[in-house]
Amino acid sequence: MNYTPPSPPELLLDNQLCFALYSASLAMTKLYKPLLDTLGLTYPQYLVMLALWERDGLTVSELGERLFLDSGTLTPLLKRLEAAGLLVRLRDVQDERRVRITLTGQGRALRDGAQPIPHCVLARTQCTPADIGALTAQLHALRDRLVQPQA
């Protein structure tokens, strides 16, 4: 066996912010899977539906910006949700280059089935609503700093 000198603290896996975020994201996605299976949604599809329940009629471009997804990732998600009867994609009447996404009645009704999900997630995390709110705010602030162009 080859000798490897000990890593400095800044190179230890458990000291990496990226690994903490990555492993927490994997755990969170795993937590959501059985909850979303009951709705027939994947996690990325759930994010699309959340955005549309919040604001129906977004353009594909607006939805991509909201979810931080490019059109190559978003378009297949939208096609699957449209095939499932949850939304329709139509050309904007004022600008044919834009495609608007509108929920169907079935897509709007699915929101009722999603109502318990945030409570289930809160219970599983064993955090208080205030803790979740603070962590979410910190993560949004971090994300916003990371997506800003460097000076």
PDB file of C-alpha atoms in Angstrom:
ATOM      1  CA  MET A   1       0.000   0.000   0.000  1.00  0.00           C
ATOM      2  CA  ASN A   2       1.266   3.462  -0.848  1.00  0.00           C
ATOM      3  CA  TYR A   3       1.664   6.048   1.878  1.00  0.00           C
ATOM      4  CA  THR A   4      -0.497   9.126   1.451  1.00  0.00           C
ATOM      5  CA  PRO A   5       0.288  12.046   3.709  1.00  0.00           C
ATOM      6  CA  PRO A   6      -2.696  13.421   5.634  1.00  0.00           C
ATOM      7  CA  SER A   7      -4.735  16.017   3.783  1.00  0.00           C
ATOM      8  CA  PRO A   8      -4.798  19.555   5.085  1.00  0.00           C
ATOM      9  CA  PRO A   9      -8.177  20.487   6.643  1.00  0.00           C
ATOM     10  CA  GLU A  10      -9.214  22.538   3.604  1.00  0.00           C
ATOM     11  CA  LEU A  11      -8.980  19.383   1.446  1.00  0.00           C
ATOM     12  CA  LEU A  12     -10.965  17.037   3.691  1.00  0.00           C
ATOM     13  CA  LEU A  13     -14.168  15.876   2.018  1.00  0.00           C
ATOM     14  CA  ASP A  14     -16.373  16.614   5.021  1.00  0.00           C
ATOM     15  CA  ASN A  15     -15.026  20.183   5.166  1.00  0.00           C
ATOM     16  CA  GLN A  16     -16.226  20.956   1.623  1.00  0.00           C
ATOM     17  CA  LEU A  17     -19.309  23.125   1.213  1.00  0.00           C
ATOM     18  CA  CYS A  18     -19.866  21.586  -2.220  1.00  0.00           C
ATOM     19  CA  PHE A  19     -20.008  18.077  -0.740  1.00  0.00           C
ATOM     20  CA  ALA A  20     -22.366  19.146   2.048  1.00  0.00           C
ATOM     21  CA  LEU A  21     -24.704  20.701  -0.533  1.00  0.00           C
ATOM     22  CA  TYR A  22     -24.390  17.737  -2.907  1.00  0.00           C
ATOM     23  CA  SER A  23     -25.015  15.054  -0.292  1.00  0.00           C
ATOM     24  CA  ALA A  24     -27.887  17.032   1.273  1.00  0.00           C
ATOM     25  CA  SER A  25     -29.414  17.446  -2.190  1.00  0.00           C
ATOM     26  CA  LEU A  26     -29.218  13.695  -2.802  1.00  0.00           C
ATOM     27  CA  ALA A  27     -30.847  13.003   0.573  1.00  0.00           C
ATOM     28  CA  MET A  28     -33.574  15.583  -0.086  1.00  0.00           C
ATOM     29  CA  THR A  29     -34.349  14.142  -3.517  1.00  0.00           C
ATOM     30  CA  LYS A  30     -34.536  10.658  -1.971  1.00  0.00           C
ATOM     31  CA  LEU A  31     -36.954  12.003   0.667  1.00  0.00           C
ATOM     32  CA  TYR A  32     -39.222  13.501  -1.997  1.00  0.00           C
ATOM     33  CA  LYS A  33     -39.339  10.416  -4.252  1.00  0.00           C
ATOM     34  CA  PRO A  34     -42.037   8.395  -2.439  1.00  0.00           C
ATOM     35  CA  LEU A  35     -44.058  11.558  -1.798  1.00  0.00           C
ATOM     36  CA  LEU A  36     -43.986  12.488  -5.477  1.00  0.00           C
ATOM     37  CA  ASP A  37     -44.603   8.923  -6.669  1.00  0.00           C
ATOM     38  CA  THR A  38     -48.138   9.279  -5.305  1.00  0.00           C
ATOM     39  CA  LEU A  39     -48.616  12.250  -7.664  1.00  0.00           C
ATOM     40  CA  GLY A  40     -46.922  10.558 -10.609  1.00  0.00           C
ATOM     41  CA  LEU A  41     -44.214  13.239 -10.709  1.00  0.00           C
ATOM     42  CA  THR A  42     -40.450  13.233 -10.663  1.00  0.00           C
ATOM     43  CA  TYR A  43     -38.633  15.834  -8.577  1.00  0.00           C
ATOM     44  CA  PRO A  44     -37.813  18.096 -11.574  1.00  0.00           C
ATOM     45  CA  GLN A  45     -41.436  17.814 -12.759  1.00  0.00           C
ATOM     46  CA  TYR A  46     -42.588  18.790  -9.264  1.00  0.00           C
ATOM     47  CA  LEU A  47     -40.441  21.930  -9.446  1.00  0.00           C
ATOM     48  CA  VAL A  48     -42.068  22.829 -12.779  1.00  0.00           C
ATOM     49  CA  MET A  49     -45.518  22.318 -11.283  1.00  0.00           C
ATOM     50  CA  LEU A  50     -44.652  24.389  -8.194  1.00  0.00           C
ATOM     51  CA  ALA A  51     -43.562  27.276 -10.415  1.00  0.00           C
ATOM     52  CA  LEU A  52     -46.752  27.044 -12.488  1.00  0.00           C
ATOM     53  CA  TRP A  53     -49.015  26.741  -9.436  1.00  0.00           C
ATOM     54  CA  GLU A  54     -47.373  29.934  -8.241  1.00  0.00           C
ATOM     55  CA  ARG A  55     -47.721  31.713 -11.590  1.00  0.00           C
ATOM     56  CA  ASP A  56     -49.573  30.043 -14.440  1.00  0.00           C
ATOM     57  CA  GLY A  57     -48.963  31.161 -18.013  1.00  0.00           C
ATOM     58  CA  LEU A  58     -45.192  31.594 -17.864  1.00  0.00           C
ATOM     59  CA  THR A  59     -43.216  31.449 -21.075  1.00  0.00           C
ATOM     60  CA  VAL A  60     -40.698  28.635 -21.482  1.00  0.00           C
ATOM     61  CA  SER A  61     -37.946  31.223 -21.105  1.00  0.00           C
ATOM     62  CA  GLU A  62     -39.426  32.654 -17.884  1.00  0.00           C
ATOM     63  CA  LEU A  63     -39.856  29.179 -16.436  1.00  0.00           C
ATOM     64  CA  GLY A  64     -36.275  28.267 -17.330  1.00  0.00           C
ATOM     65  CA  GLU A  65     -34.998  31.396 -15.580  1.00  0.00           C
ATOM     66  CA  ARG A  66     -37.147  30.698 -12.523  1.00  0.00           C
ATOM     67  CA  LEU A  67     -35.879  27.110 -12.220  1.00  0.00           C
ATOM     68  CA  PHE A  68     -32.297  27.767 -13.394  1.00  0.00           C
ATOM     69  CA  LEU A  69     -32.787  25.259 -16.231  1.00  0.00           C
ATOM     70  CA  ASP A  70     -31.773  25.563 -19.877  1.00  0.00           C
ATOM     71  CA  SER A  71     -34.245  24.778 -22.638  1.00  0.00           C
ATOM     72  CA  GLY A  72     -32.508  21.472 -23.414  1.00  0.00           C
ATOM     73  CA  THR A  73     -33.379  20.258 -19.922  1.00  0.00           C
ATOM     74  CA  LEU A  74     -36.735  21.988 -19.589  1.00  0.00           C
ATOM     75  CA  THR A  75     -38.305  20.988 -22.916  1.00  0.00           C
ATOM     76  CA  PRO A  76     -38.336  17.209 -22.236  1.00  0.00           C
ATOM     77  CA  LEU A  77     -39.857  17.862 -18.790  1.00  0.00           C
ATOM     78  CA  LEU A  78     -42.600  19.973 -20.345  1.00  0.00           C
ATOM     79  CA  LYS A  79     -43.280  17.378 -23.051  1.00  0.00           C
ATOM     80  CA  ARG A  80     -43.767  14.659 -20.425  1.00  0.00           C
ATOM     81  CA  LEU A  81     -46.043  16.860 -18.318  1.00  0.00           C
ATOM     82  CA  GLU A  82     -48.030  17.796 -21.419  1.00  0.00           C
ATOM     83  CA  ALA A  83     -48.348  14.118 -22.406  1.00  0.00           C
ATOM     84  CA  ALA A  84     -49.643  13.435 -18.884  1.00  0.00           C
ATOM     85  CA  GLY A  85     -52.346  16.060 -19.423  1.00  0.00           C
ATOM     86  CA  LEU A  86     -51.064  18.452 -16.752  1.00  0.00           C
ATOM     87  CA  LEU A  87     -50.200  21.418 -18.974  1.00  0.00           C
ATOM     88  CA  VAL A  88     -50.362  22.735 -22.515  1.00  0.00           C
ATOM     89  CA  ARG A  89     -47.747  24.646 -24.472  1.00  0.00           C
ATOM     90  CA  LEU A  90     -49.075  27.231 -26.905  1.00  0.00           C
ATOM     91  CA  ARG A  91     -47.473  29.921 -29.046  1.00  0.00           C
ATOM     92  CA  ASP A  92     -47.931  33.395 -27.577  1.00  0.00           C
ATOM     93  CA  VAL A  93     -50.542  35.248 -29.667  1.00  0.00           C
ATOM     94  CA  GLN A  94     -48.606  38.525 -29.348  1.00  0.00           C
ATOM     95  CA  ASP A  95     -45.191  37.018 -30.144  1.00  0.00           C
ATOM     96  CA  GLU A  96     -45.127  33.725 -32.057  1.00  0.00           C
ATOM     97  CA  ARG A  97     -41.490  33.140 -31.022  1.00  0.00           C
ATOM     98  CA  ARG A  98     -42.543  32.653 -27.399  1.00  0.00           C
ATOM     99  CA  VAL A  99     -44.268  29.576 -26.027  1.00  0.00           C
ATOM    100  CA  ARG A 100     -46.569  29.958 -23.023  1.00  0.00           C
ATOM    101  CA  ILE A 101     -47.195  27.143 -20.568  1.00  0.00           C
ATOM    102  CA  THR A 102     -50.663  26.874 -19.087  1.00  0.00           C
ATOM    103  CA  LEU A 103     -51.911  24.369 -16.560  1.00  0.00           C
ATOM    104  CA  THR A 104     -54.864  22.195 -17.481  1.00  0.00           C
ATOM    105  CA  GLY A 105     -57.676  21.541 -15.027  1.00  0.00           C
ATOM    106  CA  GLN A 106     -55.942  18.290 -14.142  1.00  0.00           C
ATOM    107  CA  GLY A 107     -52.680  20.165 -13.536  1.00  0.00           C
ATOM    108  CA  ARG A 108     -54.394  22.694 -11.271  1.00  0.00           C
ATOM    109  CA  ALA A 109     -56.211  19.910  -9.400  1.00  0.00           C
ATOM    110  CA  LEU A 110     -52.932  18.091  -8.737  1.00  0.00           C
ATOM    111  CA  ARG A 111     -51.987  20.930  -6.380  1.00  0.00           C
ATOM    112  CA  ASP A 112     -54.486  19.572  -3.841  1.00  0.00           C
ATOM    113  CA  GLY A 113     -52.609  16.260  -3.777  1.00  0.00           C
ATOM    114  CA  ALA A 114     -49.331  18.121  -3.250  1.00  0.00           C
ATOM    115  CA  GLN A 115     -50.602  20.068  -0.219  1.00  0.00           C
ATOM    116  CA  PRO A 116     -49.248  17.601   2.410  1.00  0.00           C
ATOM    117  CA  ILE A 117     -45.752  17.381   0.906  1.00  0.00           C
ATOM    118  CA  PRO A 118     -44.159  20.417   2.610  1.00  0.00           C
ATOM    119  CA  HIS A 119     -45.485  19.249   5.993  1.00  0.00           C
ATOM    120  CA  CYS A 120     -44.088  15.734   5.428  1.00  0.00           C
ATOM    121  CA  VAL A 121     -40.705  17.194   4.489  1.00  0.00           C
ATOM    122  CA  LEU A 122     -40.707  19.478   7.535  1.00  0.00           C
ATOM    123  CA  ALA A 123     -41.510  16.542   9.813  1.00  0.00           C
ATOM    124  CA  ARG A 124     -38.775  14.383   8.280  1.00  0.00           C
ATOM    125  CA  THR A 125     -36.104  17.085   8.612  1.00  0.00           C
ATOM    126  CA  GLN A 126     -36.946  17.512  12.302  1.00  0.00           C
ATOM    127  CA  CYS A 127     -36.421  21.253  11.875  1.00  0.00           C
ATOM    128  CA  THR A 128     -38.678  24.071  12.964  1.00  0.00           C
ATOM    129  CA  PRO A 129     -40.358  26.199  10.294  1.00  0.00           C
ATOM    130  CA  ALA A 130     -38.078  29.053  11.417  1.00  0.00           C
ATOM    131  CA  ASP A 131     -34.984  26.869  10.933  1.00  0.00           C
ATOM    132  CA  ILE A 132     -36.147  25.856   7.454  1.00  0.00           C
ATOM    133  CA  GLY A 133     -36.879  29.483   6.589  1.00  0.00           C
ATOM    134  CA  ALA A 134     -33.439  30.623   7.761  1.00  0.00           C
ATOM    135  CA  LEU A 135     -31.635  27.824   5.918  1.00  0.00           C
ATOM    136  CA  THR A 136     -33.626  28.485   2.752  1.00  0.00           C
ATOM    137  CA  ALA A 137     -32.782  32.197   2.938  1.00  0.00           C
ATOM    138  CA  GLN A 138     -29.083  31.411   3.401  1.00  0.00           C
ATOM    139  CA  LEU A 139     -29.087  29.034   0.437  1.00  0.00           C
ATOM    140  CA  HIS A 140     -30.900  31.551  -1.779  1.00  0.00           C
ATOM    141  CA  ALA A 141     -28.380  34.232  -0.803  1.00  0.00           C
ATOM    142  CA  LEU A 142     -25.489  31.885  -1.565  1.00  0.00           C
ATOM    143  CA  ARG A 143     -27.001  30.930  -4.920  1.00  0.00           C
ATOM    144  CA  ASP A 144     -27.581  34.581  -5.805  1.00  0.00           C
ATOM    145  CA  ARG A 145     -23.951  35.432  -5.044  1.00  0.00           C
ATOM    146  CA  LEU A 146     -22.728  32.487  -7.113  1.00  0.00           C
ATOM    147  CA  VAL A 147     -24.784  33.329 -10.208  1.00  0.00           C
ATOM    148  CA  GLN A 148     -23.718  36.982 -10.229  1.00  0.00           C
ATOM    149  CA  PRO A 149     -20.938  37.746 -12.688  1.00  0.00           C
ATOM    150  CA  GLN A 150     -17.592  38.246 -11.002  1.00  0.00           C
ATOM    151  CA  ALA A 151     -16.300  41.809 -10.968  1.00  0.00           C
TER     152      ALA A 151
END
